[in-house]
mmCIF file of C-alpha atoms in Angstrom:
data_model
loop_
_atom_site.group_PDB
_atom_site.id
_atom_site.type_symbol
_atom_site.label_atom_id
_atom_site.label_comp_id
_atom_site.label_asym_id
_atom_site.label_seq_id
_atom_site.Cartn_x
_atom_site.Cartn_y
_atom_site.Cartn_z
ATOM 1 C CA UNK A 5 128.731 104.902 110.902
ATOM 2 C CA UNK A 6 128.176 107.193 108.166
ATOM 3 C CA UNK A 7 128.066 105.941 105.070
ATOM 4 C CA UNK A 8 128.420 108.367 102.041
ATOM 5 C CA UNK A 9 126.715 108.641 98.276
ATOM 6 C CA UNK A 10 127.538 110.577 95.588
ATOM 7 C CA UNK A 11 124.807 113.029 96.672
ATOM 8 C CA UNK A 12 126.497 113.905 99.991
ATOM 9 C CA UNK A 13 126.709 112.576 103.303
ATOM 10 C CA UNK A 14 124.665 112.632 106.266
ATOM 11 C CA UNK A 15 125.682 114.144 109.695
ATOM 12 C CA UNK A 16 124.791 114.495 112.832
ATOM 13 C CA UNK A 17 123.940 118.237 113.488
ATOM 14 C CA UNK A 18 122.071 117.797 117.061
ATOM 15 C CA UNK A 19 121.013 115.937 119.876
ATOM 16 C CA UNK A 20 117.661 116.634 122.068
ATOM 17 C CA UNK A 21 116.200 115.009 125.018
ATOM 18 C CA UNK A 22 116.955 112.077 126.999
ATOM 19 C CA UNK A 23 114.904 109.680 129.646
ATOM 20 C CA UNK A 24 112.138 111.609 131.923
ATOM 21 C CA UNK A 25 108.968 113.613 132.185
ATOM 22 C CA UNK A 26 110.352 117.152 132.233
ATOM 23 C CA UNK A 27 109.603 119.451 129.278
ATOM 24 C CA UNK A 28 112.429 118.387 126.827
ATOM 25 C CA UNK A 29 112.801 114.820 128.236
ATOM 26 C CA UNK A 30 111.033 111.702 126.426
ATOM 27 C CA UNK A 31 109.905 108.396 127.245
ATOM 28 C CA UNK A 32 109.808 106.141 124.121
ATOM 29 C CA UNK A 33 109.457 109.083 121.282
ATOM 30 C CA UNK A 34 107.394 107.215 118.360
ATOM 31 C CA UNK A 35 106.543 110.006 116.238
ATOM 32 C CA UNK A 36 107.985 113.285 114.546
ATOM 33 C CA UNK A 37 106.735 116.224 112.288
ATOM 34 C CA UNK A 38 108.392 119.564 111.195
ATOM 35 C CA UNK A 39 105.890 122.580 110.004
ATOM 36 C CA UNK A 40 106.967 125.116 107.887
ATOM 37 C CA UNK A 41 108.538 127.229 110.996
ATOM 38 C CA UNK A 42 110.936 124.659 111.252
ATOM 39 C CA UNK A 43 109.612 123.682 114.698
ATOM 40 C CA UNK A 44 109.442 119.789 115.521
ATOM 41 C CA UNK A 45 106.480 118.140 116.897
ATOM 42 C CA UNK A 46 107.502 114.813 118.924
ATOM 43 C CA UNK A 47 105.094 112.412 120.246
ATOM 44 C CA UNK A 48 106.391 111.441 123.515
ATOM 45 C CA UNK A 49 104.533 108.207 123.268
ATOM 46 C CA UNK A 50 105.049 106.790 126.892
ATOM 47 C CA UNK A 51 104.732 110.061 128.516
ATOM 48 C CA UNK A 52 100.989 110.956 126.637
ATOM 49 C CA UNK A 53 101.925 113.554 125.233
ATOM 50 C CA UNK A 54 103.181 116.005 122.190
ATOM 51 C CA UNK A 55 106.208 118.356 122.799
ATOM 52 C CA UNK A 56 106.618 121.406 120.079
ATOM 53 C CA UNK A 57 110.173 122.511 119.939
ATOM 54 C CA UNK A 58 110.600 125.824 118.451
ATOM 55 C CA UNK A 59 113.749 126.585 116.692
ATOM 56 C CA UNK A 60 114.821 129.067 119.312
ATOM 57 C CA UNK A 61 114.481 126.020 122.277
ATOM 58 C CA UNK A 62 111.317 126.668 123.771
ATOM 59 C CA UNK A 63 109.157 123.881 124.725
ATOM 60 C CA UNK A 64 105.056 123.628 124.405
ATOM 61 C CA UNK A 65 103.496 120.631 126.050
ATOM 62 C CA UNK A 66 100.013 119.674 125.184
ATOM 63 C CA UNK A 67 97.999 116.320 126.001
ATOM 64 C CA UNK A 68 97.750 114.453 128.574
ATOM 65 C CA UNK A 69 97.358 110.239 129.620
ATOM 66 C CA UNK A 70 93.455 109.754 129.184
ATOM 67 C CA UNK A 71 90.711 108.304 126.875
ATOM 68 C CA UNK A 72 88.398 111.413 126.326
ATOM 69 C CA UNK A 73 88.998 114.107 123.667
ATOM 70 C CA UNK A 74 91.911 116.520 124.007
ATOM 71 C CA UNK A 75 93.633 113.469 125.742
ATOM 72 C CA UNK A 76 96.162 111.277 124.430
ATOM 73 C CA UNK A 77 97.086 107.252 125.024
ATOM 74 C CA UNK A 78 100.061 106.365 123.548
ATOM 75 C CA UNK A 79 100.712 108.752 121.064
ATOM 76 C CA UNK A 80 102.355 107.950 117.845
ATOM 77 C CA UNK A 81 102.642 109.330 114.431
ATOM 78 C CA UNK A 82 102.021 112.710 113.641
ATOM 79 C CA UNK A 83 101.705 114.942 111.053
ATOM 80 C CA UNK A 84 101.187 119.278 110.704
ATOM 81 C CA UNK A 85 99.342 120.988 107.433
ATOM 82 C CA UNK A 86 100.200 124.367 106.208
ATOM 83 C CA UNK A 87 98.032 126.055 108.767
ATOM 84 C CA UNK A 88 99.485 124.134 111.821
ATOM 85 C CA UNK A 89 96.824 121.707 112.528
ATOM 86 C CA UNK A 90 98.456 119.126 114.401
ATOM 87 C CA UNK A 91 97.334 115.156 113.288
ATOM 88 C CA UNK A 92 98.202 112.672 115.817
ATOM 89 C CA UNK A 93 97.845 108.994 115.650
ATOM 90 C CA UNK A 94 96.780 107.278 119.115
ATOM 91 C CA UNK A 95 97.912 103.616 119.465
ATOM 92 C CA UNK A 96 96.402 103.394 122.657
ATOM 93 C CA UNK A 97 92.966 104.797 121.946
ATOM 94 C CA UNK A 98 92.484 103.413 117.911
ATOM 95 C CA UNK A 99 91.889 106.968 116.791
ATOM 96 C CA UNK A 100 93.518 110.277 115.220
ATOM 97 C CA UNK A 101 93.047 113.161 116.484
ATOM 98 C CA UNK A 102 93.367 116.875 115.213
ATOM 99 C CA UNK A 103 94.524 119.371 117.295
ATOM 100 C CA UNK A 104 94.472 123.576 116.291
ATOM 101 C CA UNK A 105 97.682 125.222 116.745
ATOM 102 C CA UNK A 106 97.021 126.564 120.557
ATOM 103 C CA UNK A 107 96.630 122.339 121.540
ATOM 104 C CA UNK A 108 92.775 122.145 121.436
ATOM 105 C CA UNK A 109 91.436 119.213 120.035
ATOM 106 C CA UNK A 110 88.760 119.678 117.367
ATOM 107 C CA UNK A 111 88.232 116.830 115.757
ATOM 108 C CA UNK A 112 88.387 112.775 115.806
ATOM 109 C CA UNK A 113 88.614 109.973 113.706
ATOM 110 C CA UNK A 114 88.017 106.134 114.202
ATOM 111 C CA UNK A 115 87.596 104.133 116.945
ATOM 112 C CA UNK A 116 88.496 100.440 117.665
ATOM 113 C CA UNK A 117 87.482 98.292 114.666
ATOM 114 C CA UNK A 118 87.944 96.545 111.307
ATOM 115 C CA UNK A 119 85.410 98.179 109.435
ATOM 116 C CA UNK A 120 86.196 101.078 106.877
ATOM 117 C CA UNK A 121 87.054 104.224 108.920
ATOM 118 C CA UNK A 122 87.991 102.526 112.179
ATOM 119 C CA UNK A 123 91.407 101.544 113.709
ATOM 120 C CA UNK A 124 93.285 98.871 115.291
ATOM 121 C CA UNK A 125 96.887 99.978 116.541
ATOM 122 C CA UNK A 126 97.300 102.719 114.181
ATOM 123 C CA UNK A 127 100.857 104.193 114.277
ATOM 124 C CA UNK A 128 101.681 106.195 111.288
ATOM 125 C CA UNK A 129 100.244 109.446 109.693
ATOM 126 C CA UNK A 130 100.997 111.472 106.801
ATOM 127 C CA UNK A 131 99.213 114.435 104.530
ATOM 128 C CA UNK A 132 99.196 115.212 101.110
ATOM 129 C CA UNK A 133 99.207 118.415 99.372
ATOM 130 C CA UNK A 134 95.126 118.535 99.848
ATOM 131 C CA UNK A 135 95.528 118.145 103.482
ATOM 132 C CA UNK A 136 93.959 114.509 102.970
ATOM 133 C CA UNK A 137 94.999 112.211 105.826
ATOM 134 C CA UNK A 138 96.646 109.006 105.701
ATOM 135 C CA UNK A 139 96.644 106.593 108.294
ATOM 136 C CA UNK A 140 98.847 103.167 108.535
ATOM 137 C CA UNK A 141 96.426 101.018 110.491
ATOM 138 C CA UNK A 142 99.050 98.548 111.705
ATOM 139 C CA UNK A 143 96.474 96.046 113.034
ATOM 140 C CA UNK A 144 94.374 95.780 110.229
ATOM 141 C CA UNK A 145 97.371 95.842 107.648
ATOM 142 C CA UNK A 146 96.006 98.587 105.525
ATOM 143 C CA UNK A 147 96.371 102.542 104.713
ATOM 144 C CA UNK A 148 93.377 104.301 105.642
ATOM 145 C CA UNK A 149 92.623 107.806 103.614
ATOM 146 C CA UNK A 150 90.497 110.477 105.151
ATOM 147 C CA UNK A 151 89.377 113.915 103.458
ATOM 148 C CA UNK A 152 90.385 116.674 106.046
ATOM 149 C CA UNK A 153 87.297 116.672 107.614
ATOM 150 C CA UNK A 154 87.650 113.184 108.470
ATOM 151 C CA UNK A 155 85.791 111.519 106.366
ATOM 152 C CA UNK A 156 86.347 107.812 104.838
ATOM 153 C CA UNK A 157 87.789 107.601 101.538
ATOM 154 C CA UNK A 158 89.633 104.418 100.474
ATOM 155 C CA UNK A 159 91.447 101.854 101.875
ATOM 156 C CA UNK A 160 94.895 100.497 100.937
ATOM 157 C CA UNK A 161 95.943 96.910 102.020
ATOM 158 C CA UNK A 162 98.209 95.741 98.735
ATOM 159 C CA UNK A 163 95.641 93.180 96.973
ATOM 160 C CA UNK A 164 94.092 93.425 93.728
ATOM 161 C CA UNK A 165 90.233 93.243 93.380
ATOM 162 C CA UNK A 166 88.945 89.835 94.168
ATOM 163 C CA UNK A 167 87.791 89.543 90.677
ATOM 164 C CA UNK A 168 91.457 89.830 89.753
ATOM 165 C CA UNK A 169 92.984 87.774 92.319
ATOM 166 C CA UNK A 170 94.493 84.280 91.797
ATOM 167 C CA UNK A 171 96.121 83.581 94.739
ATOM 168 C CA UNK A 172 97.664 85.299 98.031
ATOM 169 C CA UNK A 173 99.186 88.802 96.219
ATOM 170 C CA UNK A 174 102.767 89.486 96.518
ATOM 171 C CA UNK A 175 101.761 93.031 97.552
ATOM 172 C CA UNK A 176 99.541 92.418 100.464
ATOM 173 C CA UNK A 177 100.567 94.399 103.229
ATOM 174 C CA UNK A 178 101.436 93.201 106.538
ATOM 175 C CA UNK A 179 101.124 95.636 109.650
ATOM 176 C CA UNK A 180 102.496 98.690 107.841
ATOM 177 C CA UNK A 181 103.575 101.380 110.483
ATOM 178 C CA UNK A 182 104.703 104.347 108.227
ATOM 179 C CA UNK A 183 103.327 106.145 105.507
ATOM 180 C CA UNK A 184 104.473 109.171 103.351
ATOM 181 C CA UNK A 185 103.201 111.100 100.189
ATOM 182 C CA UNK A 186 105.857 112.732 98.265
ATOM 183 C CA UNK A 187 105.191 115.903 95.761
ATOM 184 C CA UNK A 188 103.703 114.117 92.875
ATOM 185 C CA UNK A 189 101.111 112.251 94.967
ATOM 186 C CA UNK A 190 102.750 108.736 95.332
ATOM 187 C CA UNK A 191 101.865 106.995 98.391
ATOM 188 C CA UNK A 192 105.020 105.416 100.233
ATOM 189 C CA UNK A 193 104.256 102.665 102.802
ATOM 190 C CA UNK A 194 106.319 101.107 105.264
ATOM 191 C CA UNK A 195 105.371 97.688 105.113
ATOM 192 C CA UNK A 196 107.127 96.829 108.326
ATOM 193 C CA UNK A 197 106.384 92.571 108.745
ATOM 194 C CA UNK A 198 107.219 92.186 104.624
ATOM 195 C CA UNK A 199 110.579 94.505 105.405
ATOM 196 C CA UNK A 200 109.860 96.471 102.335
ATOM 197 C CA UNK A 201 108.219 99.976 100.990
ATOM 198 C CA UNK A 202 105.572 99.362 98.587
ATOM 199 C CA UNK A 203 104.733 102.509 96.573
ATOM 200 C CA UNK A 204 100.837 103.193 95.280
ATOM 201 C CA UNK A 205 99.687 105.794 93.094
ATOM 202 C CA UNK A 206 97.110 108.552 94.473
ATOM 203 C CA UNK A 207 94.646 106.305 94.363
ATOM 204 C CA UNK A 208 95.848 103.336 95.469
ATOM 205 C CA UNK A 209 96.805 101.398 92.759
ATOM 206 C CA UNK A 210 100.120 99.379 93.068
ATOM 207 C CA UNK A 211 102.972 101.319 91.293
ATOM 208 C CA UNK A 212 106.441 99.430 92.936
ATOM 209 C CA UNK A 213 108.277 97.423 95.507
ATOM 210 C CA UNK A 214 110.886 99.025 97.010
ATOM 211 C CA UNK A 215 113.778 96.685 98.801
ATOM 212 C CA UNK A 216 114.082 93.613 99.972
ATOM 213 C CA UNK A 217 114.476 92.170 103.847
ATOM 214 C CA UNK A 218 118.321 92.170 104.927
ATOM 215 C CA UNK A 219 121.271 94.068 106.900
ATOM 216 C CA UNK A 220 122.741 95.351 103.796
ATOM 217 C CA UNK A 221 122.689 98.690 102.709
ATOM 218 C CA UNK A 222 119.876 98.944 100.458
ATOM 219 C CA UNK A 223 117.936 96.020 102.364
ATOM 220 C CA UNK A 224 115.362 96.256 105.394
ATOM 221 C CA UNK A 225 114.517 94.934 108.585
ATOM 222 C CA UNK A 226 111.291 96.004 110.244
ATOM 223 C CA UNK A 227 111.009 99.391 108.243
ATOM 224 C CA UNK A 228 108.945 102.010 110.557
ATOM 225 C CA UNK A 229 108.726 105.966 109.710
ATOM 226 C CA UNK A 230 109.101 107.026 106.103
ATOM 227 C CA UNK A 231 109.181 110.681 104.984
ATOM 228 C CA UNK A 232 109.786 111.993 101.435
ATOM 229 C CA UNK A 233 111.974 114.961 100.812
ATOM 230 C CA UNK A 234 112.184 117.860 98.306
ATOM 231 C CA UNK A 235 114.624 115.667 95.803
ATOM 232 C CA UNK A 236 112.091 113.252 95.232
ATOM 233 C CA UNK A 237 114.132 110.925 97.982
ATOM 234 C CA UNK A 238 112.715 108.425 100.456
ATOM 235 C CA UNK A 239 113.745 108.379 104.251
ATOM 236 C CA UNK A 240 112.811 105.677 106.049
ATOM 237 C CA UNK A 241 113.943 104.385 109.605
ATOM 238 C CA UNK A 242 114.349 100.663 110.623
ATOM 239 C CA UNK A 243 113.536 99.385 113.948
ATOM 240 C CA UNK A 244 115.401 95.708 112.890
ATOM 241 C CA UNK A 245 118.925 97.306 111.098
ATOM 242 C CA UNK A 246 118.658 100.138 113.746
ATOM 243 C CA UNK A 247 119.266 102.739 110.914
ATOM 244 C CA UNK A 248 117.996 105.495 108.718
ATOM 245 C CA UNK A 249 118.489 105.132 104.994
ATOM 246 C CA UNK A 250 117.910 107.657 102.377
ATOM 247 C CA UNK A 251 116.685 105.789 98.870
ATOM 248 C CA UNK A 252 115.868 107.016 95.532
ATOM 249 C CA UNK A 253 112.581 106.947 94.602
ATOM 250 C CA UNK A 254 113.112 103.863 92.658
ATOM 251 C CA UNK A 255 114.547 102.422 96.058
ATOM 252 C CA UNK A 256 118.285 103.003 95.244
ATOM 253 C CA UNK A 257 120.292 103.478 98.580
ATOM 254 C CA UNK A 258 121.801 107.287 98.823
ATOM 255 C CA UNK A 259 123.106 107.240 102.397
ATOM 256 C CA UNK A 260 123.001 105.469 105.624
ATOM 257 C CA UNK A 261 123.268 106.749 109.360
ATOM 258 C CA UNK A 262 123.386 104.166 112.108
ATOM 259 C CA UNK A 263 124.806 106.803 114.493
ATOM 260 C CA UNK A 264 128.121 108.170 115.919
ATOM 261 C CA UNK A 265 131.170 106.444 117.211
ATOM 262 C CA UNK A 266 131.568 108.803 119.964
ATOM 263 C CA UNK A 267 129.703 109.200 123.533
ATOM 264 C CA UNK A 268 126.221 109.906 121.462
ATOM 265 C CA UNK A 269 126.337 106.062 121.058
ATOM 266 C CA UNK A 270 124.329 104.309 117.901
ATOM 267 C CA UNK A 271 120.549 104.285 116.956
ATOM 268 C CA UNK A 272 118.319 101.816 119.167
ATOM 269 C CA UNK A 273 114.917 101.099 117.430
ATOM 270 C CA UNK A 274 114.459 104.295 115.426
ATOM 271 C CA UNK A 275 110.620 104.575 114.592
ATOM 272 C CA UNK A 276 109.907 107.942 112.743
ATOM 273 C CA UNK A 277 111.486 110.353 110.508
ATOM 274 C CA UNK A 278 110.761 113.634 109.219
ATOM 275 C CA UNK A 279 112.297 116.071 106.830
ATOM 276 C CA UNK A 280 111.870 120.042 107.639
ATOM 277 C CA UNK A 281 111.546 122.934 105.124
ATOM 278 C CA UNK A 282 115.558 123.544 105.059
ATOM 279 C CA UNK A 283 116.132 119.693 103.956
ATOM 280 C CA UNK A 284 117.517 118.675 107.862
ATOM 281 C CA UNK A 285 116.447 115.206 108.583
ATOM 282 C CA UNK A 286 114.769 114.546 111.926
ATOM 283 C CA UNK A 287 114.462 111.088 113.813
ATOM 284 C CA UNK A 288 112.968 109.895 116.849
ATOM 285 C CA UNK A 289 115.668 107.562 118.491
ATOM 286 C CA UNK A 290 113.271 105.651 120.157
ATOM 287 C CA UNK A 291 114.633 103.537 122.647
ATOM 288 C CA UNK A 292 117.296 105.859 123.105
ATOM 289 C CA UNK A 293 114.888 108.601 124.629
ATOM 290 C CA UNK A 294 115.772 111.338 122.104
ATOM 291 C CA UNK A 295 115.426 113.060 118.976
ATOM 292 C CA UNK A 296 118.872 113.660 116.491
ATOM 293 C CA UNK A 297 119.013 116.235 113.643
ATOM 294 C CA UNK A 298 120.689 115.416 110.831
ATOM 295 C CA UNK A 299 122.176 117.533 107.993
ATOM 296 C CA UNK A 300 122.814 116.290 104.276
ATOM 297 C CA UNK A 301 125.910 117.832 103.373
ATOM 298 C CA UNK A 302 125.754 118.220 99.137
ATOM 299 C CA UNK A 303 129.354 117.162 98.251
ATOM 300 C CA UNK A 304 130.838 114.774 96.067
ATOM 301 C CA UNK A 305 132.298 111.800 98.218
#
C-alpha cells in the first residue's frame, strides 16, 4: 500500500536481487548508500561483502568474511563520500573500515569496547559535508563522531551533562541503529528501542524529538535506517512496522510505503534507506533479501 500526501506519492520503480550468494543476490542486506554517479552500494550482511551496482547494472564485489584488515564481518551501515571512498560499519568486528574507490582498505576505526572511539555492535553510519563520520554505536546506546582521518571528536547519548541532570533524561538514546545529517548539519538519530527519531545540532545538543511509538502513519516502531533528502525531509525505515515513511523536518508524515499488492509483496524488516542525487529513494528490504528503488512523483493527490 502507498499512502499519498500533498507533496506527491511514492511508487515502486525497481526491484534488485533475491536470496543467494551470486553477484546481484543478497543475504539480509543491512546497509545502503548511493554515490554522486548514482551507483548503489549494498552491505550484503550475511554474505560478508559489499556489492556496488552501477546504473548500467554492472555488479562489483569487495570484501569477504574475516577479521583482518580488508575483510568484513556482518557489514551493516555504508556511506560514500564525494571522492568515492566507502565507509563500512561492521557489526561483527565492532569497527568502521574505509575503502578507496578500488575496494582497498585504507583505514580502520574502533574495536570492541565502551570507551570513546570504541564500539559495541555498531550498525549505522553517515557523513556530513566536511566528511566527518557519525556512527550509530548501537550496543553502547550512543552516536560517536570522528574526523575524516578517524580521530574521535565527541559522543551523543541524548543525556544532558550530569550537572544539569535531575533524574532520567527523556532524550536518552536506547540502541540507536541509524543516523543521518541534513544540509544544515542537523543530526537525526533513529532511536530504535525508544521508537522515535531524535534531532540534534552539529555539536550534539538536543533540538527536537520526532514521532512516538505506534502503528499509525506518523508514529514509529523500531526505526532503523535514516536518510535526509534534498527537500529537508527525512526518510526512515521501520523494522517493527515493515514500512518506509518520509517525514518533514518537524516530523509531519508526508508519505508512507509498505510494499505492493502484487507478486512483489510487502516489505519485511527493512533496515536501511538512502536518497540518490536524482531524488530516488533506495531501501534495503532486509528479510526479503532485496533492494527497492522508489520514485517520488511530484503531483498533487
